[in-house]
């Protein structure tokens, strides 16, 4: 009836948009079960990723990594998009004494995640490398938590520790295999500047090899006996579709 509203009905909440993050700290394992593991590992989990596929949560369940609240600070190396320097061997002492932490969030919500609120002095970026995880296999920079941590450990001289955590995943060994040439170059670098230069040299080499293959293919274009390789055909298809690796490189570094 008019003038007699049903007060038992709860008022509807306004749509507040997408939830930027959830507090998953209470569900995380707090007691580490691998005291023999020499490197402290941690992560801020924003609850945006598939829990079943999240490598950071798996490391937490296995007892290698502890979960942090957003209000908690971390004194070690923090892998996040707000970093100004690239991880290098210079960071070895920090990793040895204070460890490595990652930001576990979704690539699709990276711009909405309050990463700037994370407290720490040693924010770092990772240089160019490709992912080996099943979700983003072969894509530049789109690494999972375990890949990002393993890369940091390797660049700072803790190769055995990197392999230890990667061995908990069936595809873990593939990460080193895909990036073997890159890691060989990065391991020879001492500073962040040298790592960046090694990255640039590698990308320029790849570009030159690509241009060389395209030029070689065009030289034989009028030869009726020339049969292009499958790589040449894929290259031509990608060029016709307007594919570019530059779009991938704009994406920052971690995902679950």
PDB file of C-alpha atoms in Angstrom:
ATOM      1  CA  UNK A   1       0.000   0.000   0.000  1.00  0.00           C
ATOM      2  CA  UNK A   2       1.004   3.569  -0.639  1.00  0.00           C
ATOM      3  CA  UNK A   3       2.499   5.302   2.362  1.00  0.00           C
ATOM      4  CA  UNK A   4       3.210   1.990   4.072  1.00  0.00           C
ATOM      5  CA  UNK A   5       6.512   0.679   2.685  1.00  0.00           C
ATOM      6  CA  UNK A   6       7.705  -2.796   3.587  1.00  0.00           C
ATOM      7  CA  UNK A   7      10.434  -2.077   6.144  1.00  0.00           C
ATOM      8  CA  UNK A   8      11.510  -5.726   6.226  1.00  0.00           C
ATOM      9  CA  UNK A   9      13.089  -5.395   2.816  1.00  0.00           C
ATOM     10  CA  UNK A  10      16.796  -4.557   2.996  1.00  0.00           C
ATOM     11  CA  UNK A  11      17.983  -1.537   1.050  1.00  0.00           C
ATOM     12  CA  UNK A  12      19.866  -2.448  -2.093  1.00  0.00           C
ATOM     13  CA  UNK A  13      23.555  -1.670  -2.159  1.00  0.00           C
ATOM     14  CA  UNK A  14      24.857   0.453  -4.943  1.00  0.00           C
ATOM     15  CA  UNK A  15      27.175  -1.172  -7.388  1.00  0.00           C
ATOM     16  CA  UNK A  16      30.665  -0.276  -6.224  1.00  0.00           C
ATOM     17  CA  UNK A  17      32.359  -1.670  -9.321  1.00  0.00           C
ATOM     18  CA  UNK A  18      34.993  -4.378  -9.448  1.00  0.00           C
ATOM     19  CA  UNK A  19      36.655  -5.364  -6.217  1.00  0.00           C
ATOM     20  CA  UNK A  20      40.282  -4.362  -6.431  1.00  0.00           C
ATOM     21  CA  UNK A  21      41.600  -6.879  -3.948  1.00  0.00           C
ATOM     22  CA  UNK A  22      40.637  -9.320  -1.219  1.00  0.00           C
ATOM     23  CA  UNK A  23      42.266 -10.127   2.093  1.00  0.00           C
ATOM     24  CA  UNK A  24      43.522 -13.700   1.668  1.00  0.00           C
ATOM     25  CA  UNK A  25      46.058 -13.471   4.503  1.00  0.00           C
ATOM     26  CA  UNK A  26      43.813 -15.275   7.010  1.00  0.00           C
ATOM     27  CA  UNK A  27      43.604 -18.308   4.693  1.00  0.00           C
ATOM     28  CA  UNK A  28      47.339 -18.514   4.090  1.00  0.00           C
ATOM     29  CA  UNK A  29      49.739 -20.915   5.768  1.00  0.00           C
ATOM     30  CA  UNK A  30      51.690 -18.954   8.370  1.00  0.00           C
ATOM     31  CA  UNK A  31      54.214 -21.570   9.485  1.00  0.00           C
ATOM     32  CA  UNK A  32      57.047 -22.277   7.043  1.00  0.00           C
ATOM     33  CA  UNK A  33      57.932 -25.968   6.825  1.00  0.00           C
ATOM     34  CA  UNK A  34      61.299 -25.639   5.067  1.00  0.00           C
ATOM     35  CA  UNK A  35      63.638 -24.073   7.622  1.00  0.00           C
ATOM     36  CA  UNK A  36      66.598 -25.412   5.637  1.00  0.00           C
ATOM     37  CA  UNK A  37      65.698 -23.189   2.681  1.00  0.00           C
ATOM     38  CA  UNK A  38      68.118 -20.243   3.030  1.00  0.00           C
ATOM     39  CA  UNK A  39      66.132 -17.483   1.270  1.00  0.00           C
ATOM     40  CA  UNK A  40      63.172 -15.685   2.836  1.00  0.00           C
ATOM     41  CA  UNK A  41      60.263 -15.608   0.360  1.00  0.00           C
ATOM     42  CA  UNK A  42      57.062 -13.592   0.734  1.00  0.00           C
ATOM     43  CA  UNK A  43      54.141 -12.222  -1.274  1.00  0.00           C
ATOM     44  CA  UNK A  44      51.262  -9.798  -1.127  1.00  0.00           C
ATOM     45  CA  UNK A  45      48.237 -11.716  -2.399  1.00  0.00           C
ATOM     46  CA  UNK A  46      45.439  -9.496  -3.729  1.00  0.00           C
ATOM     47  CA  UNK A  47      43.099 -12.443  -4.282  1.00  0.00           C
ATOM     48  CA  UNK A  48      42.505 -11.698  -7.960  1.00  0.00           C
ATOM     49  CA  UNK A  49      43.829 -14.913  -9.492  1.00  0.00           C
ATOM     50  CA  UNK A  50      42.623 -18.488  -9.745  1.00  0.00           C
ATOM     51  CA  UNK A  51      43.688 -20.059  -6.448  1.00  0.00           C
ATOM     52  CA  UNK A  52      44.168 -23.465  -8.096  1.00  0.00           C
ATOM     53  CA  UNK A  53      46.642 -22.063 -10.636  1.00  0.00           C
ATOM     54  CA  UNK A  54      48.407 -19.565  -8.377  1.00  0.00           C
ATOM     55  CA  UNK A  55      52.066 -20.553  -8.000  1.00  0.00           C
ATOM     56  CA  UNK A  56      52.551 -18.159  -5.091  1.00  0.00           C
ATOM     57  CA  UNK A  57      49.813 -19.838  -3.068  1.00  0.00           C
ATOM     58  CA  UNK A  58      51.275 -23.240  -3.879  1.00  0.00           C
ATOM     59  CA  UNK A  59      54.658 -22.153  -2.546  1.00  0.00           C
ATOM     60  CA  UNK A  60      52.845 -20.935   0.554  1.00  0.00           C
ATOM     61  CA  UNK A  61      51.057 -24.281   1.018  1.00  0.00           C
ATOM     62  CA  UNK A  62      54.376 -26.089   0.560  1.00  0.00           C
ATOM     63  CA  UNK A  63      55.916 -23.945   3.278  1.00  0.00           C
ATOM     64  CA  UNK A  64      58.465 -21.992   1.213  1.00  0.00           C
ATOM     65  CA  UNK A  65      56.753 -18.604   1.220  1.00  0.00           C
ATOM     66  CA  UNK A  66      54.813 -16.508   3.720  1.00  0.00           C
ATOM     67  CA  UNK A  67      51.877 -14.233   2.939  1.00  0.00           C
ATOM     68  CA  UNK A  68      51.967 -10.547   3.879  1.00  0.00           C
ATOM     69  CA  UNK A  69      49.203  -8.093   4.649  1.00  0.00           C
ATOM     70  CA  UNK A  70      49.101  -4.900   2.602  1.00  0.00           C
ATOM     71  CA  UNK A  71      50.116  -2.972   5.723  1.00  0.00           C
ATOM     72  CA  UNK A  72      53.222  -5.115   6.289  1.00  0.00           C
ATOM     73  CA  UNK A  73      56.587  -3.837   5.089  1.00  0.00           C
ATOM     74  CA  UNK A  74      59.327  -6.005   3.563  1.00  0.00           C
ATOM     75  CA  UNK A  75      63.033  -5.235   3.799  1.00  0.00           C
ATOM     76  CA  UNK A  76      64.203  -7.462   0.926  1.00  0.00           C
ATOM     77  CA  UNK A  77      63.870  -7.199  -2.849  1.00  0.00           C
ATOM     78  CA  UNK A  78      60.303  -6.430  -3.940  1.00  0.00           C
ATOM     79  CA  UNK A  79      59.361  -7.326  -7.499  1.00  0.00           C
ATOM     80  CA  UNK A  80      56.768  -4.791  -8.603  1.00  0.00           C
ATOM     81  CA  UNK A  81      55.921  -2.445 -11.513  1.00  0.00           C
ATOM     82  CA  UNK A  82      56.897   0.609  -9.436  1.00  0.00           C
ATOM     83  CA  UNK A  83      60.553  -0.439  -9.377  1.00  0.00           C
ATOM     84  CA  UNK A  84      63.111   1.940 -10.893  1.00  0.00           C
ATOM     85  CA  UNK A  85      66.034  -0.469 -11.191  1.00  0.00           C
ATOM     86  CA  UNK A  86      66.457  -3.929 -12.670  1.00  0.00           C
ATOM     87  CA  UNK A  87      67.475  -6.898 -10.531  1.00  0.00           C
ATOM     88  CA  UNK A  88      71.209  -7.592 -10.757  1.00  0.00           C
ATOM     89  CA  UNK A  89      74.045  -9.323  -8.892  1.00  0.00           C
ATOM     90  CA  UNK A  90      74.449  -6.117  -6.876  1.00  0.00           C
ATOM     91  CA  UNK A  91      71.270  -7.137  -5.016  1.00  0.00           C
ATOM     92  CA  UNK A  92      72.776 -10.427  -3.802  1.00  0.00           C
ATOM     93  CA  UNK A  93      73.451  -9.243  -0.250  1.00  0.00           C
ATOM     94  CA  UNK A  94      69.903  -7.929   0.129  1.00  0.00           C
ATOM     95  CA  UNK A  95      68.457 -11.223  -1.115  1.00  0.00           C
ATOM     96  CA  UNK A  96      70.758 -13.246   1.136  1.00  0.00           C
ATOM     97  CA  UNK A  97      69.831 -11.378   4.308  1.00  0.00           C
ATOM     98  CA  UNK A  98      66.280 -10.169   3.673  1.00  0.00           C
ATOM     99  CA  UNK A  99      64.854 -12.303   0.841  1.00  0.00           C
ATOM    100  CA  UNK A 100      62.520 -11.728  -2.116  1.00  0.00           C
ATOM    101  CA  UNK A 101      58.842 -10.734  -2.225  1.00  0.00           C
ATOM    102  CA  UNK A 102      56.375 -10.705  -5.117  1.00  0.00           C
ATOM    103  CA  UNK A 103      53.053  -9.037  -5.824  1.00  0.00           C
ATOM    104  CA  UNK A 104      50.400 -11.617  -6.680  1.00  0.00           C
ATOM    105  CA  UNK A 105      47.712  -9.946  -8.770  1.00  0.00           C
ATOM    106  CA  UNK A 106      45.895 -10.336 -12.066  1.00  0.00           C
ATOM    107  CA  UNK A 107      47.339  -8.828 -15.245  1.00  0.00           C
ATOM    108  CA  UNK A 108      43.817  -7.750 -16.192  1.00  0.00           C
ATOM    109  CA  UNK A 109      43.504  -5.684 -12.976  1.00  0.00           C
ATOM    110  CA  UNK A 110      47.072  -4.446 -12.671  1.00  0.00           C
ATOM    111  CA  UNK A 111      46.069  -0.777 -13.098  1.00  0.00           C
ATOM    112  CA  UNK A 112      43.433  -1.060 -10.354  1.00  0.00           C
ATOM    113  CA  UNK A 113      45.667  -2.760  -7.794  1.00  0.00           C
ATOM    114  CA  UNK A 114      47.071  -0.497  -5.015  1.00  0.00           C
ATOM    115  CA  UNK A 115      50.656  -1.642  -5.536  1.00  0.00           C
ATOM    116  CA  UNK A 116      51.948   1.825  -4.622  1.00  0.00           C
ATOM    117  CA  UNK A 117      50.844   1.172  -1.020  1.00  0.00           C
ATOM    118  CA  UNK A 118      53.300  -1.694  -0.614  1.00  0.00           C
ATOM    119  CA  UNK A 119      56.001  -0.693   1.859  1.00  0.00           C
ATOM    120  CA  UNK A 120      59.651  -1.380   1.142  1.00  0.00           C
ATOM    121  CA  UNK A 121      62.856   0.287   0.000  1.00  0.00           C
ATOM    122  CA  UNK A 122      64.093  -2.120  -2.671  1.00  0.00           C
ATOM    123  CA  UNK A 123      61.515  -2.273  -5.456  1.00  0.00           C
ATOM    124  CA  UNK A 124      62.923  -3.931  -8.560  1.00  0.00           C
ATOM    125  CA  UNK A 125      61.994  -4.853 -12.131  1.00  0.00           C
ATOM    126  CA  UNK A 126      63.017  -7.947 -14.073  1.00  0.00           C
ATOM    127  CA  UNK A 127      64.712  -7.776 -17.479  1.00  0.00           C
ATOM    128  CA  UNK A 128      63.301  -9.328 -20.638  1.00  0.00           C
ATOM    129  CA  UNK A 129      62.476 -13.033 -20.456  1.00  0.00           C
ATOM    130  CA  UNK A 130      59.591 -15.223 -21.575  1.00  0.00           C
ATOM    131  CA  UNK A 131      57.134 -17.207 -19.493  1.00  0.00           C
ATOM    132  CA  UNK A 132      57.039 -20.998 -19.384  1.00  0.00           C
ATOM    133  CA  UNK A 133      53.826 -21.369 -17.384  1.00  0.00           C
ATOM    134  CA  UNK A 134      50.881 -23.003 -19.217  1.00  0.00           C
ATOM    135  CA  UNK A 135      48.725 -19.855 -19.095  1.00  0.00           C
ATOM    136  CA  UNK A 136      51.175 -17.426 -20.736  1.00  0.00           C
ATOM    137  CA  UNK A 137      53.684 -19.779 -22.351  1.00  0.00           C
ATOM    138  CA  UNK A 138      56.177 -17.947 -24.565  1.00  0.00           C
ATOM    139  CA  UNK A 139      54.896 -14.463 -23.725  1.00  0.00           C
ATOM    140  CA  UNK A 140      57.455 -11.813 -22.693  1.00  0.00           C
ATOM    141  CA  UNK A 141      57.357 -10.578 -19.079  1.00  0.00           C
ATOM    142  CA  UNK A 142      54.122 -12.383 -18.103  1.00  0.00           C
ATOM    143  CA  UNK A 143      55.717 -14.477 -15.395  1.00  0.00           C
ATOM    144  CA  UNK A 144      54.097 -16.283 -12.510  1.00  0.00           C
ATOM    145  CA  UNK A 145      55.209 -15.684  -8.929  1.00  0.00           C
ATOM    146  CA  UNK A 146      57.526 -18.692  -8.901  1.00  0.00           C
ATOM    147  CA  UNK A 147      59.097 -17.706 -12.237  1.00  0.00           C
ATOM    148  CA  UNK A 148      59.703 -14.146 -11.046  1.00  0.00           C
ATOM    149  CA  UNK A 149      61.256 -15.333  -7.780  1.00  0.00           C
ATOM    150  CA  UNK A 150      63.400 -17.955  -9.542  1.00  0.00           C
ATOM    151  CA  UNK A 151      64.649 -15.369 -12.045  1.00  0.00           C
ATOM    152  CA  UNK A 152      65.616 -13.027  -9.214  1.00  0.00           C
ATOM    153  CA  UNK A 153      67.469 -15.791  -7.387  1.00  0.00           C
ATOM    154  CA  UNK A 154      69.359 -16.781 -10.514  1.00  0.00           C
ATOM    155  CA  UNK A 155      70.373 -13.193 -11.346  1.00  0.00           C
ATOM    156  CA  UNK A 156      71.704 -12.747  -7.812  1.00  0.00           C
ATOM    157  CA  UNK A 157      73.715 -15.967  -7.807  1.00  0.00           C
ATOM    158  CA  UNK A 158      71.324 -18.381  -6.073  1.00  0.00           C
ATOM    159  CA  UNK A 159      70.803 -20.832  -8.930  1.00  0.00           C
ATOM    160  CA  UNK A 160      70.349 -23.937  -6.744  1.00  0.00           C
ATOM    161  CA  UNK A 161      67.698 -22.185  -4.663  1.00  0.00           C
ATOM    162  CA  UNK A 162      65.921 -21.114  -7.862  1.00  0.00           C
ATOM    163  CA  UNK A 163      65.821 -24.690  -9.143  1.00  0.00           C
ATOM    164  CA  UNK A 164      64.556 -25.958  -5.772  1.00  0.00           C
ATOM    165  CA  UNK A 165      61.328 -23.973  -5.943  1.00  0.00           C
ATOM    166  CA  UNK A 166      60.825 -24.501  -9.694  1.00  0.00           C
ATOM    167  CA  UNK A 167      61.108 -28.256  -9.237  1.00  0.00           C
ATOM    168  CA  UNK A 168      57.742 -28.154  -7.460  1.00  0.00           C
ATOM    169  CA  UNK A 169      56.092 -27.519 -10.845  1.00  0.00           C
ATOM    170  CA  UNK A 170      55.980 -29.944 -13.786  1.00  0.00           C
ATOM    171  CA  UNK A 171      56.865 -27.186 -16.251  1.00  0.00           C
ATOM    172  CA  UNK A 172      59.446 -25.520 -13.978  1.00  0.00           C
ATOM    173  CA  UNK A 173      62.517 -26.793 -15.838  1.00  0.00           C
ATOM    174  CA  UNK A 174      61.131 -25.344 -19.092  1.00  0.00           C
ATOM    175  CA  UNK A 175      61.526 -21.813 -17.710  1.00  0.00           C
ATOM    176  CA  UNK A 176      65.311 -22.174 -17.622  1.00  0.00           C
ATOM    177  CA  UNK A 177      65.375 -23.914 -20.995  1.00  0.00           C
ATOM    178  CA  UNK A 178      63.392 -21.175 -22.760  1.00  0.00           C
ATOM    179  CA  UNK A 179      65.573 -18.423 -21.307  1.00  0.00           C
ATOM    180  CA  UNK A 180      68.916 -20.252 -21.266  1.00  0.00           C
ATOM    181  CA  UNK A 181      70.658 -17.856 -23.660  1.00  0.00           C
ATOM    182  CA  UNK A 182      69.307 -14.825 -21.803  1.00  0.00           C
ATOM    183  CA  UNK A 183      70.320 -16.143 -18.394  1.00  0.00           C
ATOM    184  CA  UNK A 184      73.830 -16.880 -19.652  1.00  0.00           C
ATOM    185  CA  UNK A 185      74.090 -13.231 -20.665  1.00  0.00           C
ATOM    186  CA  UNK A 186      72.530 -11.835 -17.477  1.00  0.00           C
ATOM    187  CA  UNK A 187      74.724 -13.940 -15.188  1.00  0.00           C
ATOM    188  CA  UNK A 188      77.794 -12.206 -16.592  1.00  0.00           C
ATOM    189  CA  UNK A 189      76.443  -8.810 -15.483  1.00  0.00           C
ATOM    190  CA  UNK A 190      77.184  -7.208 -12.140  1.00  0.00           C
ATOM    191  CA  UNK A 191      75.049  -4.067 -12.203  1.00  0.00           C
ATOM    192  CA  UNK A 192      71.572  -3.086 -13.290  1.00  0.00           C
ATOM    193  CA  UNK A 193      73.028  -1.005 -16.118  1.00  0.00           C
ATOM    194  CA  UNK A 194      74.911  -4.010 -17.471  1.00  0.00           C
ATOM    195  CA  UNK A 195      71.771  -6.162 -17.316  1.00  0.00           C
ATOM    196  CA  UNK A 196      69.830  -3.577 -19.316  1.00  0.00           C
ATOM    197  CA  UNK A 197      72.607  -3.444 -21.896  1.00  0.00           C
ATOM    198  CA  UNK A 198      72.655  -7.245 -22.169  1.00  0.00           C
ATOM    199  CA  UNK A 199      68.894  -7.175 -22.655  1.00  0.00           C
ATOM    200  CA  UNK A 200      69.181  -4.560 -25.396  1.00  0.00           C
ATOM    201  CA  UNK A 201      71.946  -6.484 -27.163  1.00  0.00           C
ATOM    202  CA  UNK A 202      69.853  -9.645 -27.119  1.00  0.00           C
ATOM    203  CA  UNK A 203      66.725  -7.947 -28.480  1.00  0.00           C
ATOM    204  CA  UNK A 204      68.749  -6.274 -31.238  1.00  0.00           C
ATOM    205  CA  UNK A 205      70.255  -9.639 -32.164  1.00  0.00           C
ATOM    206  CA  UNK A 206      66.768 -11.155 -32.368  1.00  0.00           C
ATOM    207  CA  UNK A 207      65.584  -8.288 -34.564  1.00  0.00           C
ATOM    208  CA  UNK A 208      68.563  -8.704 -36.890  1.00  0.00           C
ATOM    209  CA  UNK A 209      67.950 -12.440 -37.212  1.00  0.00           C
ATOM    210  CA  UNK A 210      64.293 -11.771 -37.979  1.00  0.00           C
ATOM    211  CA  UNK A 211      65.152  -9.217 -40.665  1.00  0.00           C
ATOM    212  CA  UNK A 212      67.738 -11.581 -42.117  1.00  0.00           C
ATOM    213  CA  UNK A 213      65.166 -14.366 -42.449  1.00  0.00           C
ATOM    214  CA  UNK A 214      62.685 -12.008 -44.090  1.00  0.00           C
ATOM    215  CA  UNK A 215      65.332 -10.759 -46.542  1.00  0.00           C
ATOM    216  CA  UNK A 216      66.409 -14.302 -47.373  1.00  0.00           C
ATOM    217  CA  UNK A 217      62.827 -15.279 -47.994  1.00  0.00           C
ATOM    218  CA  UNK A 218      62.235 -12.312 -50.326  1.00  0.00           C
ATOM    219  CA  UNK A 219      65.385 -13.164 -52.316  1.00  0.00           C
ATOM    220  CA  UNK A 220      63.838 -16.484 -53.286  1.00  0.00           C
ATOM    221  CA  UNK A 221      60.307 -15.174 -53.804  1.00  0.00           C
ATOM    222  CA  UNK A 222      60.631 -15.353 -57.618  1.00  0.00           C
ATOM    223  CA  UNK A 223      62.316 -18.758 -57.613  1.00  0.00           C
ATOM    224  CA  UNK A 224      59.735 -21.399 -58.671  1.00  0.00           C
ATOM    225  CA  UNK A 225      61.795 -24.120 -56.974  1.00  0.00           C
ATOM    226  CA  UNK A 226      61.976 -22.386 -53.613  1.00  0.00           C
ATOM    227  CA  UNK A 227      59.880 -23.955 -50.834  1.00  0.00           C
ATOM    228  CA  UNK A 228      59.612 -21.717 -47.733  1.00  0.00           C
ATOM    229  CA  UNK A 229      60.096 -23.251 -44.295  1.00  0.00           C
ATOM    230  CA  UNK A 230      57.291 -23.350 -41.757  1.00  0.00           C
ATOM    231  CA  UNK A 231      59.015 -20.552 -39.808  1.00  0.00           C
ATOM    232  CA  UNK A 232      58.943 -18.300 -42.886  1.00  0.00           C
ATOM    233  CA  UNK A 233      55.245 -18.991 -43.415  1.00  0.00           C
ATOM    234  CA  UNK A 234      54.435 -18.222 -39.776  1.00  0.00           C
ATOM    235  CA  UNK A 235      56.481 -15.019 -40.003  1.00  0.00           C
ATOM    236  CA  UNK A 236      54.527 -13.867 -43.043  1.00  0.00           C
ATOM    237  CA  UNK A 237      51.195 -14.685 -41.385  1.00  0.00           C
ATOM    238  CA  UNK A 238      52.142 -12.713 -38.266  1.00  0.00           C
ATOM    239  CA  UNK A 239      53.247  -9.731 -40.356  1.00  0.00           C
ATOM    240  CA  UNK A 240      49.983  -9.755 -42.284  1.00  0.00           C
ATOM    241  CA  UNK A 241      47.986  -9.815 -39.048  1.00  0.00           C
ATOM    242  CA  UNK A 242      49.906  -6.855 -37.660  1.00  0.00           C
ATOM    243  CA  UNK A 243      51.295  -8.770 -34.654  1.00  0.00           C
ATOM    244  CA  UNK A 244      53.902  -6.998 -32.556  1.00  0.00           C
ATOM    245  CA  UNK A 245      55.929  -7.947 -29.501  1.00  0.00           C
ATOM    246  CA  UNK A 246      55.966  -4.302 -28.442  1.00  0.00           C
ATOM    247  CA  UNK A 247      52.444  -4.618 -27.068  1.00  0.00           C
ATOM    248  CA  UNK A 248      53.586  -7.327 -24.678  1.00  0.00           C
ATOM    249  CA  UNK A 249      56.633  -5.397 -23.489  1.00  0.00           C
ATOM    250  CA  UNK A 250      54.496  -2.606 -22.108  1.00  0.00           C
ATOM    251  CA  UNK A 251      53.111  -4.963 -19.486  1.00  0.00           C
ATOM    252  CA  UNK A 252      54.840  -4.928 -16.082  1.00  0.00           C
ATOM    253  CA  UNK A 253      56.283  -7.920 -14.493  1.00  0.00           C
ATOM    254  CA  UNK A 254      54.369 -10.253 -12.089  1.00  0.00           C
ATOM    255  CA  UNK A 255      51.305 -12.380 -12.081  1.00  0.00           C
ATOM    256  CA  UNK A 256      50.216 -15.268 -10.099  1.00  0.00           C
TER     257      UNK A 256
END
